[in-house]
XYZ file of C-alpha atoms in Angstrom:
208
model
C 0.000 0.000 0.000
C 2.739 2.443 0.940
C 4.545 1.654 -2.335
C 1.548 2.792 -4.370
C 1.164 5.960 -2.285
C 4.847 6.799 -2.714
C 4.712 6.107 -6.465
C 1.733 8.385 -7.102
C 3.203 11.079 -4.841
C 6.580 11.082 -6.626
C 4.961 10.890 -10.068
C 2.605 13.772 -9.337
C 5.355 16.019 -7.989
C 7.631 15.172 -10.946
C 4.889 16.122 -13.405
C 4.018 19.362 -11.613
C 7.689 20.306 -11.186
C 8.389 19.705 -14.874
C 5.420 21.867 -15.825
C 6.557 24.664 -13.495
C 10.106 24.414 -14.896
C 8.964 25.399 -18.378
C 6.228 27.842 -17.322
C 8.021 29.841 -14.598
C 8.939 33.345 -15.744
C 11.886 33.615 -13.349
C 14.912 31.562 -14.546
C 16.132 30.983 -10.984
C 12.753 29.530 -10.060
C 12.906 27.300 -13.147
C 16.206 25.809 -11.992
C 14.831 25.208 -8.496
C 11.737 23.473 -9.925
C 14.081 21.360 -12.063
C 16.024 20.303 -8.962
C 12.737 19.296 -7.302
C 11.851 17.221 -10.363
C 15.239 15.468 -10.225
C 14.782 14.590 -6.560
C 11.362 13.062 -7.165
C 12.621 11.167 -10.222
C 15.307 9.713 -7.960
C 12.539 8.618 -5.593
C 10.831 6.788 -8.452
C 14.082 5.020 -9.267
C 14.434 3.925 -5.636
C 10.925 2.480 -5.743
C 11.806 0.592 -8.939
C 14.819 -0.956 -7.189
C 17.400 1.030 -9.192
C 19.288 2.661 -6.333
C 22.326 3.283 -8.547
C 20.297 5.341 -11.030
C 18.727 7.250 -8.129
C 22.143 8.164 -6.749
C 23.248 9.243 -10.234
C 20.238 11.550 -10.484
C 21.011 13.163 -7.141
C 24.810 13.374 -7.462
C 25.230 14.104 -11.178
C 22.094 16.004 -12.144
C 21.272 17.812 -8.903
C 24.836 18.166 -7.653
C 26.482 19.115 -10.953
C 24.168 19.879 -13.858
C 21.510 21.814 -11.922
C 24.151 23.785 -10.009
C 25.843 24.561 -13.334
C 22.520 25.811 -14.693
C 22.162 27.975 -11.588
C 25.643 29.458 -12.107
C 24.786 30.262 -15.729
C 21.555 31.914 -14.625
C 23.478 33.953 -12.051
C 25.659 35.312 -14.880
C 22.622 36.663 -16.717
C 21.438 40.245 -16.410
C 18.898 39.704 -13.648
C 17.770 42.246 -11.084
C 18.679 40.320 -7.927
C 17.626 43.231 -5.720
C 14.061 42.538 -6.805
C 14.531 38.829 -6.157
C 15.834 39.454 -2.645
C 12.955 41.822 -1.965
C 10.503 38.952 -2.511
C 12.319 36.573 -0.161
C 9.960 37.161 2.738
C 6.959 36.807 0.450
C 8.092 33.345 -0.723
C 9.402 32.189 2.665
C 6.247 30.254 3.530
C 6.155 28.677 0.074
C 9.776 27.559 0.443
C 9.002 26.122 3.864
C 6.052 24.209 2.381
C 8.280 22.749 -0.360
C 10.843 21.731 2.267
C 8.144 19.972 4.299
C 6.908 18.177 1.173
C 10.452 16.983 0.441
C 10.825 15.777 4.036
C 7.535 13.889 3.807
C 8.618 12.351 0.500
C 11.899 11.181 2.026
C 10.071 9.538 4.938
C 7.520 7.886 2.642
C 10.241 6.802 0.201
C 12.280 5.177 2.964
C 9.184 3.382 4.205
C 8.308 2.165 0.694
C 11.873 1.020 0.054
C 11.951 -0.841 3.360
C 8.647 -2.512 2.437
C 10.208 -3.975 -0.702
C 9.685 -1.417 -3.457
C 7.449 -1.788 -6.485
C 7.275 -5.156 -8.204
C 8.026 -4.749 -11.931
C 7.160 -7.300 -14.571
C 9.988 -8.700 -16.696
C 9.643 -9.294 -20.445
C 13.122 -10.795 -20.891
C 13.708 -14.485 -20.368
C 16.144 -15.040 -17.462
C 19.621 -16.281 -18.319
C 22.287 -17.930 -16.205
C 24.188 -14.655 -15.873
C 20.999 -12.771 -15.057
C 20.041 -15.352 -12.458
C 23.497 -15.065 -10.862
C 23.260 -11.268 -10.745
C 19.666 -11.365 -9.610
C 20.718 -12.594 -6.185
C 22.939 -9.513 -5.699
C 21.797 -6.032 -4.655
C 21.260 -3.544 -7.468
C 24.465 -1.551 -6.958
C 26.640 -4.671 -6.594
C 25.162 -6.187 -9.756
C 25.782 -2.934 -11.659
C 29.382 -2.780 -10.439
C 29.965 -6.412 -11.368
C 28.786 -5.800 -14.934
C 30.698 -2.532 -15.331
C 34.033 -3.910 -14.143
C 33.824 -7.319 -15.812
C 31.823 -7.520 -19.043
C 31.821 -3.778 -19.890
C 35.204 -2.826 -18.431
C 36.792 -1.557 -21.671
C 33.663 0.342 -22.699
C 33.507 1.931 -19.241
C 37.173 2.973 -19.418
C 36.683 4.346 -22.954
C 33.734 6.440 -21.765
C 35.844 7.866 -18.945
C 38.672 8.667 -21.383
C 36.244 10.435 -23.750
C 34.928 12.540 -20.869
C 38.508 13.433 -19.886
C 39.333 14.515 -23.450
C 36.122 16.569 -23.587
C 37.003 18.307 -20.318
C 40.549 19.135 -21.490
C 39.173 20.333 -24.838
C 36.671 22.629 -23.116
C 39.470 24.132 -21.003
C 41.680 24.668 -24.060
C 38.862 26.246 -26.105
C 37.857 28.659 -23.345
C 41.422 29.645 -22.422
C 42.183 33.176 -23.613
C 45.307 35.307 -23.628
C 44.515 38.624 -21.949
C 46.782 41.632 -21.674
C 47.338 43.411 -18.391
C 46.860 40.274 -16.289
C 49.681 39.141 -14.011
C 50.056 35.371 -14.355
C 51.435 33.044 -11.773
C 54.830 31.544 -12.615
C 54.966 28.339 -10.599
C 58.488 27.367 -11.705
C 59.865 30.770 -10.705
C 58.218 30.542 -7.298
C 59.610 27.071 -6.641
C 63.153 28.040 -7.709
C 63.170 31.205 -5.617
C 65.949 31.478 -3.044
C 65.521 32.933 0.407
C 68.288 35.465 -0.330
C 66.192 36.875 -3.186
C 62.998 36.996 -1.179
C 64.282 38.717 1.985
C 66.536 41.776 2.192
C 68.128 42.551 5.555
C 68.742 46.241 6.227
C 70.587 47.707 9.211
C 68.491 50.827 9.514
C 70.019 53.646 11.617
C 67.934 55.076 14.433
C 65.986 58.229 13.585
C 65.970 57.786 9.815
C 63.222 56.684 7.526
C 63.078 53.502 5.486
C 63.874 53.557 1.795
C 61.422 51.545 -0.258
């Protein structure tokens, strides 16, 4: 019973959050609605028994992609004085959303402890599937990634590394008037060059 309640709760909030993401006039509010949708989608994945996918949604999408979207929005020409002025007006609404999230977490934990949602399978079980079926979801995923799909997994990581280096190289610009840090010069610096001892006579100023 609690599984069905949790499923309909998460599904309803995901649908409403997605609708508010594309209809909200404020871009900051759109990102916050998107984060709420990601959290509830993660709850649906937990109910389906895919804890690994749920953690990916929370860590990758909420922790990286949504925060990146928020940083991009912060760089736009937005009147944040007006946004801060409405903080008190939306305080009760934010508190209500926080209470809804807390209730969803409690209900989700209860549904997961009760066994999750039973899903029908259309694929005939194999020996490998039967062996992995006795393992928890995350252990079965790790076993497949680091045995059967090891080279594909490593290739995907290498492609992401090349993409990250390429993005850094493409966005790197040479700007005039900017003092750059010379790491090699700092490491090779001697103490004699960094400190100058002066025997300053009494009653005279210091020459800079």
